[in-house]
Coordinates of C-alpha atoms and ligand atoms in Angstrom, one line a residue:
M1 CA 53.5 145.1 70.6
S2 CA 56.7 145.3 72.6
K3 CA 57.4 148.3 74.8
L4 CA 60.5 150.4 74.3
E5 CA 61.5 150.2 77.9
D6 CA 61.5 146.4 77.8
I7 CA 63.8 146.4 74.7
V8 CA 66.1 149.0 76.4
S9 CA 66.3 146.9 79.5
L10 CA 67.1 143.7 77.5
C11 CA 69.8 145.5 75.6
K12 CA 71.5 146.6 78.8
R13 CA 71.0 143.3 80.6
R14 CA 72.4 141.2 77.9
G15 CA 75.2 143.5 76.6
F16 CA 73.6 144.7 73.3
I17 CA 73.6 148.5 74.0
F18 CA 74.7 150.7 76.9
P19 CA 74.2 154.4 77.4
G20 CA 77.2 156.3 76.1
S21 CA 79.7 157.3 78.8
D22 CA 77.5 155.4 81.3
V23 CA 80.1 155.4 84.0
Y24 CA 80.0 159.2 84.1
G25 CA 76.2 159.5 84.1
G26 CA 75.8 159.3 80.3
M27 CA 75.9 161.7 77.4
A28 CA 72.6 162.5 75.9
G29 CA 72.0 161.2 72.4
T30 CA 75.0 158.8 72.4
W31 CA 74.9 155.0 72.8
D32 CA 77.6 152.3 73.0
F33 CA 77.2 148.9 71.4
G34 CA 78.3 146.0 73.8
P35 CA 79.6 142.6 72.8
L36 CA 76.3 141.2 71.6
G37 CA 75.2 144.5 70.0
V38 CA 78.5 144.6 68.0
M39 CA 77.9 141.1 66.6
L40 CA 74.3 141.8 65.6
K41 CA 75.2 145.2 64.1
R42 CA 78.1 143.8 62.1
N43 CA 75.8 141.0 60.7
M44 CA 73.3 143.6 59.7
M45 CA 75.8 145.9 58.1
N46 CA 77.5 143.0 56.3
A47 CA 74.1 141.9 55.0
W48 CA 73.5 145.4 53.7
W49 CA 76.9 145.5 52.0
S50 CA 76.6 142.1 50.6
F51 CA 73.1 142.8 49.1
W52 CA 73.8 146.2 47.7
V53 CA 77.5 146.0 46.8
D54 CA 79.0 142.6 46.7
Q55 CA 76.2 140.8 44.9
R56 CA 75.8 143.5 42.2
D57 CA 77.9 144.7 39.3
D58 CA 76.8 148.3 39.3
M59 CA 77.8 149.3 42.9
Y60 CA 81.2 150.4 44.2
G61 CA 82.2 151.2 47.8
V62 CA 84.1 154.2 49.3
D63 CA 85.1 155.0 52.9
A64 CA 85.6 158.7 53.1
A65 CA 87.0 161.0 55.9
I66 CA 84.5 162.2 58.4
I67 CA 86.0 165.7 58.6
M68 CA 85.7 167.2 55.2
N69 CA 86.7 170.5 53.7
P70 CA 84.0 173.0 55.0
K71 CA 83.3 174.1 51.4
T72 CA 81.5 170.7 51.2
W73 CA 78.8 171.9 53.5
E74 CA 78.4 175.2 51.9
A75 CA 78.0 173.7 48.5
S76 CA 75.6 171.0 49.8
G77 CA 73.4 173.6 51.4
H78 CA 73.9 172.3 55.0
V79 CA 75.4 175.5 56.3
A80 CA 72.4 177.5 55.2
T81 CA 69.5 175.1 55.7
F82 CA 70.3 172.0 57.8
A83 CA 68.3 173.3 60.7
D84 CA 65.4 172.3 63.0
P85 CA 62.8 174.6 64.5
L86 CA 63.9 175.5 68.1
V87 CA 61.6 177.1 70.6
E88 CA 62.5 178.3 74.0
C89 CA 60.4 178.6 77.1
K90 CA 60.8 182.2 78.5
E91 CA 60.0 181.0 82.0
C92 CA 62.4 178.1 82.6
H93 CA 64.6 178.5 79.4
G94 CA 64.0 174.9 78.4
R95 CA 64.7 174.5 74.7
F96 CA 62.6 172.1 72.5
R97 CA 62.0 171.1 68.9
A98 CA 58.8 173.0 68.2
D99 CA 57.4 170.4 65.7
K100 CA 57.7 167.7 68.3
L101 CA 55.5 169.5 70.8
V102 CA 52.6 169.9 68.4
E103 CA 50.8 166.8 67.1
G104 CA 51.0 166.4 63.4
A105 CA 53.3 169.4 62.9
T106 CA 56.2 169.4 60.4
E107 CA 59.7 170.9 60.5
S108 CA 58.4 173.9 58.7
I109 CA 56.1 174.9 61.6
S110 CA 55.8 178.7 62.0
T111 CA 55.7 180.7 65.3
E112 CA 52.0 181.5 64.7
E113 CA 51.1 177.9 64.2
F114 CA 53.0 176.9 67.3
L115 CA 51.4 179.5 69.5
K116 CA 47.9 178.6 68.1
A117 CA 48.4 175.0 69.4
D118 CA 48.6 176.4 72.9
V119 CA 51.1 173.9 74.2
K120 CA 52.5 173.8 77.7
C121 CA 56.2 173.7 78.4
P122 CA 57.1 170.0 79.1
T123 CA 59.4 171.2 81.9
C124 CA 57.6 173.9 83.9
G125 CA 54.1 173.7 82.5
K126 CA 53.8 177.4 81.6
K127 CA 52.8 178.7 78.2
N128 CA 55.2 181.6 77.7
W129 CA 57.1 180.9 74.5
D130 CA 59.8 182.8 72.5
E131 CA 59.8 183.0 68.7
I132 CA 60.8 179.8 66.8
K133 CA 64.4 180.0 65.6
K134 CA 66.2 177.8 63.2
F135 CA 69.0 175.8 64.9
N136 CA 71.7 174.4 62.6
M137 CA 72.4 170.8 63.6
M138 CA 76.0 170.4 62.4
F139 CA 78.6 169.9 65.1
Q140 CA 81.5 172.4 64.6
T141 CA 85.1 171.8 65.4
H142 CA 88.4 173.5 64.7
V143 CA 91.1 171.9 62.6
G144 CA 94.7 172.6 63.6
P145 CA 96.1 174.7 66.4
V146 CA 94.4 178.0 65.5
M147 CA 90.9 178.4 66.9
D148 CA 89.4 181.1 64.6
D149 CA 86.9 181.3 61.8
S150 CA 89.4 180.1 59.3
S151 CA 89.8 176.8 61.0
I152 CA 86.1 175.9 61.4
A153 CA 85.2 172.4 60.2
Y154 CA 82.2 170.2 60.7
L155 CA 81.6 166.6 61.7
R156 CA 79.7 165.3 58.7
P157 CA 75.9 165.2 59.2
E158 CA 75.4 162.7 56.3
T159 CA 77.8 160.2 54.7
A160 CA 76.4 161.2 51.3
Q161 CA 78.8 164.1 50.7
G162 CA 81.8 161.8 51.0
I163 CA 80.3 159.9 48.1
F164 CA 79.5 163.0 46.0
T165 CA 83.0 164.4 46.5
N166 CA 84.5 161.1 45.3
Y167 CA 82.2 160.7 42.3
K168 CA 84.7 162.0 39.8
N169 CA 87.5 159.9 41.4
V170 CA 85.4 156.8 41.0
V171 CA 84.4 157.6 37.4
D172 CA 88.1 158.3 36.4
T173 CA 89.4 155.1 38.0
I174 CA 86.7 152.5 37.5
Y175 CA 85.0 153.8 34.3
P176 CA 81.6 152.5 35.3
N177 CA 78.6 152.6 32.9
L178 CA 75.5 154.5 33.9
P179 CA 73.5 153.7 35.9
F180 CA 75.9 152.9 38.8
G181 CA 76.0 153.5 42.5
I182 CA 78.5 154.4 45.1
A183 CA 77.9 153.0 48.6
Q184 CA 79.3 154.0 52.0
Q185 CA 78.7 153.0 55.6
G186 CA 79.9 155.3 58.4
K187 CA 79.3 157.7 61.2
A188 CA 77.2 160.8 60.9
F189 CA 76.7 163.5 63.6
R190 CA 73.7 165.7 64.2
N191 CA 73.3 168.0 67.2
E192 CA 69.7 167.0 67.7
I193 CA 67.7 169.4 69.9
S194 CA 65.8 166.5 71.5
P195 CA 67.4 163.1 71.1
R196 CA 64.8 160.5 72.0
D197 CA 63.3 157.0 71.9
F198 CA 66.5 155.1 72.7
I199 CA 68.6 154.8 69.6
L200 CA 66.0 156.2 67.2
R201 CA 67.2 159.8 67.3
D202 CA 70.9 160.1 68.3
R203 CA 73.5 162.8 68.1
E204 CA 76.0 160.3 66.8
C205 CA 74.7 157.7 64.5
S206 CA 75.8 155.6 61.5
Q207 CA 74.3 155.6 58.1
M208 CA 74.4 153.2 55.1
E209 CA 73.9 155.3 52.0
I210 CA 74.0 154.8 48.3
E211 CA 74.1 157.5 45.6
Y212 CA 72.8 156.0 42.5
F213 CA 73.8 157.9 39.3
V214 CA 71.4 157.8 36.4
R215 CA 70.6 159.5 33.1
P216 CA 68.3 162.4 33.9
E217 CA 65.5 161.0 31.7
E218 CA 65.6 157.6 33.5
W219 CA 65.2 158.8 37.1
E220 CA 61.6 157.7 37.6
E221 CA 62.3 154.2 36.2
Q222 CA 65.4 153.8 38.5
F223 CA 63.5 155.3 41.5
E224 CA 60.9 152.6 41.1
K225 CA 63.5 149.8 40.8
L226 CA 65.3 151.0 43.9
R227 CA 62.0 151.3 45.8
K228 CA 61.2 147.7 45.1
E229 CA 64.8 146.6 46.0
Q230 CA 64.5 148.4 49.3
H231 CA 61.5 146.3 50.2
D232 CA 63.4 143.1 49.1
F233 CA 66.3 144.1 51.4
L234 CA 64.1 145.0 54.4
E235 CA 61.7 142.1 54.1
S236 CA 63.7 139.2 52.5
V237 CA 67.2 139.9 53.7
I238 CA 66.6 141.5 57.1
G239 CA 63.3 139.7 57.7
L240 CA 61.2 142.7 58.8
P241 CA 57.5 141.9 58.5
A242 CA 56.1 143.7 55.5
E243 CA 53.0 144.8 57.5
M244 CA 55.2 146.8 59.8
I245 CA 56.6 148.9 56.9
H246 CA 54.6 151.7 55.5
E247 CA 55.6 154.1 52.7
L248 CA 55.1 157.8 53.1
D249 CA 55.3 160.0 49.9
V250 CA 56.8 163.1 51.6
P251 CA 55.0 166.3 50.6
A252 CA 57.1 169.0 49.0
E253 CA 57.1 171.3 52.0
D254 CA 58.6 168.6 54.2
R255 CA 61.3 167.3 51.9
A256 CA 65.0 168.0 52.4
H257 CA 66.2 171.1 50.4
Y258 CA 67.9 168.8 47.7
S259 CA 65.0 166.5 47.0
K260 CA 62.4 166.6 44.2
R261 CA 60.7 163.4 45.5
T262 CA 61.2 161.4 48.7
I263 CA 59.5 158.2 49.9
D264 CA 60.2 157.5 53.5
M265 CA 59.9 153.9 54.7
M266 CA 58.1 154.2 58.0
F267 CA 58.3 151.4 60.6
D268 CA 56.0 150.5 63.5
Y269 CA 58.4 151.1 66.4
P270 CA 57.2 150.5 69.9
N271 CA 56.4 154.2 70.4
G272 CA 54.6 154.5 67.1
E273 CA 55.3 154.8 63.4
E274 CA 58.7 156.6 62.6
E275 CA 61.0 157.0 59.7
L276 CA 63.3 153.9 59.2
M277 CA 64.9 155.1 55.9
G278 CA 64.4 157.4 53.0
L279 CA 64.6 157.1 49.2
A280 CA 65.2 160.5 47.7
Y281 CA 65.6 161.9 44.2
R282 CA 68.4 164.4 44.6
T283 CA 68.4 165.5 40.9
D284 CA 71.8 166.9 39.9
F285 CA 71.7 169.2 42.9
D286 CA 74.9 168.0 44.6
L287 CA 77.1 167.4 41.5
S288 CA 76.1 170.7 40.0
N289 CA 76.9 172.5 43.2
I290 CA 80.3 170.8 43.5
Q291 CA 81.0 171.7 39.9
R292 CA 80.1 175.3 40.5
E293 CA 82.1 175.6 43.8
S294 CA 85.1 173.6 42.8
G295 CA 85.4 174.7 39.2
K296 CA 85.9 171.0 38.3
S297 CA 83.7 169.3 35.7
M298 CA 81.3 166.7 37.2
E299 CA 80.1 165.6 33.7
Y300 CA 79.8 162.0 32.7
R301 CA 80.9 161.2 29.1
D302 CA 78.9 158.5 27.4
K303 CA 81.5 156.0 26.1
V304 CA 79.5 155.3 22.8
T305 CA 78.0 158.6 21.8
G306 CA 80.5 160.9 23.5
E307 CA 77.5 162.9 25.0
A308 CA 78.5 164.7 28.2
F309 CA 76.1 165.6 31.0
I310 CA 75.8 165.7 34.8
P311 CA 74.0 162.5 36.0
H312 CA 71.0 162.7 38.3
V313 CA 71.0 160.9 41.6
I314 CA 68.6 158.6 43.5
E315 CA 69.6 158.0 47.2
P316 CA 68.5 155.2 49.4
S317 CA 69.7 156.1 52.9
I318 CA 69.2 154.1 56.1
G319 CA 70.4 154.6 59.6
V320 CA 72.1 151.7 61.3
E321 CA 70.6 152.4 64.7
R322 CA 67.1 152.7 63.2
L323 CA 67.4 149.4 61.4
F324 CA 68.9 147.8 64.6
L325 CA 65.9 149.0 66.6
A326 CA 63.5 147.8 63.9
I327 CA 65.1 144.3 64.0
L328 CA 64.8 144.2 67.8
T329 CA 61.2 145.5 67.7
A330 CA 60.1 142.8 65.3
A331 CA 62.1 140.0 67.1
Y332 CA 61.2 140.8 70.8
R333 CA 58.5 138.6 72.3
E334 CA 57.3 138.2 75.9
E335 CA 55.9 134.7 76.1
E336 CA 54.4 132.9 79.1
D337 CA 57.6 132.1 80.9
R338 CA 60.3 133.7 78.8
V339 CA 61.5 136.6 76.8
V340 CA 62.7 135.6 73.3
L341 CA 64.4 137.4 70.5
R342 CA 63.2 135.7 67.3
L343 CA 66.1 137.0 65.2
P344 CA 66.7 135.7 61.7
E345 CA 69.4 133.1 61.9
S346 CA 71.7 135.1 59.6
L347 CA 71.6 138.1 62.0
A348 CA 71.7 136.3 65.4
P349 CA 75.0 137.0 67.3
Y350 CA 75.5 133.3 68.0
K351 CA 74.1 130.4 65.8
F352 CA 74.7 127.7 68.5
C353 CA 75.2 127.5 72.2
V354 CA 76.9 124.3 73.4
S355 CA 76.8 123.1 77.0
P356 CA 77.3 119.9 79.1
L357 CA 74.2 118.9 81.0
L358 CA 76.2 118.9 84.2
K359 CA 79.2 121.0 84.9
N360 CA 80.7 118.7 87.5
K361 CA 81.0 115.6 85.3
P362 CA 84.4 115.8 83.6
E363 CA 83.5 113.3 80.9
L364 CA 80.5 115.4 79.9
V365 CA 82.5 118.6 79.9
A366 CA 85.2 117.0 77.8
K367 CA 82.7 115.7 75.2
A368 CA 80.9 119.0 75.1
Q369 CA 84.2 120.9 74.5
E370 CA 84.9 118.5 71.6
V371 CA 81.5 119.3 70.1
Y372 CA 82.0 123.0 70.7
A373 CA 85.4 123.1 69.0
A374 CA 84.1 121.3 66.0
L375 CA 81.1 123.6 65.6
K376 CA 83.3 126.7 66.1
V377 CA 85.5 125.6 63.2
K378 CA 82.4 125.2 61.0
Y379 CA 80.2 128.1 62.1
T380 CA 82.5 130.5 64.0
F381 CA 79.6 132.1 65.9
V382 CA 79.2 129.5 68.6
T383 CA 79.1 130.2 72.3
W384 CA 79.7 128.0 75.4
D385 CA 77.6 128.1 78.5
D386 CA 77.9 125.9 81.6
S387 CA 76.6 128.3 84.1
G388 CA 73.5 127.6 86.3
N389 CA 71.1 124.9 85.3
I390 CA 69.9 124.0 81.8
G391 CA 66.7 126.0 82.2
K392 CA 68.6 129.2 83.0
R393 CA 70.9 128.6 80.1
Y394 CA 68.0 128.3 77.7
K395 CA 66.4 131.4 79.1
K396 CA 69.6 133.4 78.5
Q397 CA 70.1 132.1 75.0
D398 CA 66.4 132.9 74.1
E399 CA 67.0 136.5 75.3
I400 CA 70.0 136.9 73.0
G401 CA 68.4 135.1 70.1
T402 CA 70.6 132.0 69.8
P403 CA 68.6 129.7 67.4
K404 CA 69.9 126.4 68.6
C405 CA 71.2 125.1 72.0
V406 CA 73.1 121.8 71.9
V407 CA 73.3 119.8 75.1
I408 CA 75.7 116.9 75.8
D409 CA 74.4 114.3 78.3
F410 CA 75.2 110.8 79.3
D411 CA 73.4 109.3 76.2
T412 CA 75.9 111.3 74.1
L413 CA 78.7 109.2 75.6
E414 CA 76.8 106.0 74.7
D415 CA 75.4 106.7 71.2
G416 CA 77.0 109.9 69.9
T417 CA 73.7 111.9 69.9
V418 CA 73.0 115.3 71.4
T419 CA 69.9 117.2 72.3
V420 CA 69.2 120.2 70.0
R421 CA 66.7 122.6 71.4
D422 CA 65.0 125.1 69.0
R423 CA 64.7 128.7 70.2
D424 CA 61.3 129.4 68.5
T425 CA 59.4 126.2 69.1
T426 CA 61.4 125.1 72.3
E427 CA 61.2 121.6 70.8
Q428 CA 64.0 119.2 71.5
V429 CA 65.3 116.5 69.1
R430 CA 68.1 114.0 69.3
V431 CA 70.7 114.4 66.6
K432 CA 73.9 112.6 65.8
I433 CA 76.9 114.9 66.4
E434 CA 78.1 114.6 62.8
E435 CA 74.7 115.7 61.6
L436 CA 74.8 119.0 63.5
Ligands
GAP1 N1 71.8 161.6 53.0 C1 70.4 161.8 53.3 C2 70.1 161.9 54.7 O1 71.0 162.0 55.5 P1 68.1 161.8 56.4 O2 66.7 161.5 56.1 O3 68.4 163.1 57.1 O4 68.8 161.9 54.9 C3 68.8 159.4 56.5 O5 68.8 160.6 57.1 C4 68.6 158.3 57.5 O6 69.5 158.4 58.5 C5 67.2 158.4 58.2 O7 66.2 157.8 57.4 C6 67.5 157.6 59.5 O8 67.4 156.2 59.3 C7 68.9 158.0 59.8 N2 69.0 159.1 60.7 C8 69.0 160.4 60.4 N3 69.1 161.2 61.5 C9 69.3 160.3 62.6 C10 69.5 160.4 64.0 N4 69.6 161.6 64.5 N5 69.6 159.3 64.7 C11 69.5 158.1 64.2 N6 69.4 157.9 62.8 C12 69.2 159.0 62.0

């Protein structure tokens, strides 16, 4: 099993992910994607969009504003309940998420349960704790030039509400038949008490969410369908090994306030099993609340029978960073004399690396540039490398997951063949340029 610090080190060394605001000493819970990270992330997000939206007839996309009318978060229950258990050490005033200090504890941990566990403060080692308090995780801001209670707004803690608030707009413009879904990808913000494990728990993250609207009586059937499709996406499209994914039927006391059933897909990350994504049955909780708070009807009218009702909702929700880390965890290998990222070809930042065997032979460089240009037209994601010796180039391309390295040598000038070296097997074969 790969170690988290090795993945973090590779990400920085090869330009996948840097600490946020690195030059100023960082900003806890934020991360910046570098050139290679952006490429892998875009491939992954495009794969999600293609699978869930483009290839289907029952899904529609939206891209809503991040700062929404604050009534959104009152109606959704986030102002009242989107909180984690915060505990403070009375000695050093360190603040921690109580459930993360006690093995097996959940977010609903009480002060009594916490004190019973007899934990030491991770900072000063004392055991003098204050009562557990609920800490709301939404980031607040003020909109406009007046900084008082009337101008308070929030950075969205989930992309889902931008979907719910547009549900009626989509119905009234697209006239979809039930069941149908609305999908969105975008940033979400959570003032996590303890961001941790690299990009697993961030204060600024991105989500890819679907709200799937169904007839109330159909929810179980649709839930099962989406559950199966989630596995298809994670295992067949993204290529995560099935044995690293485990379902957790979340007990009622640990479910979010809106959920009547949640199955979390857990993943074997380097530091242990953690939530990769959730599949939640949100009932009509959100649409009914919006109807009540806005005074606008959220009913769906059946085109044939004329029957009107508020649809129920199933929500598959996945974090971009968590999927990114799952992909790296599954792909990272330390082998005898190399580190290799065995990324699926469709996700790899570059599909080919082209290089001349020797940098100081103009005829080889010219031929290699010709091959590079032709491959670039065909595959777009092609890189050029003429630094160091060939062994060093292979090492670098292995670390960034490039599936094939193409090398132009003196035989190329004679017979028009090149060496193609495979990332996973390290085998080299001679191939005609036009067969690449
Ligand atoms: N709309 C439902 C919702 O937001 P959630 O379980 O709180 O539910 C959904 O979040 C997914 O978003 C999680 O399964 C995880 O992949 C990702 N996620 C949530 N909080 C995160 C954080 N602080 N850092 C990184 N990803 C996070």
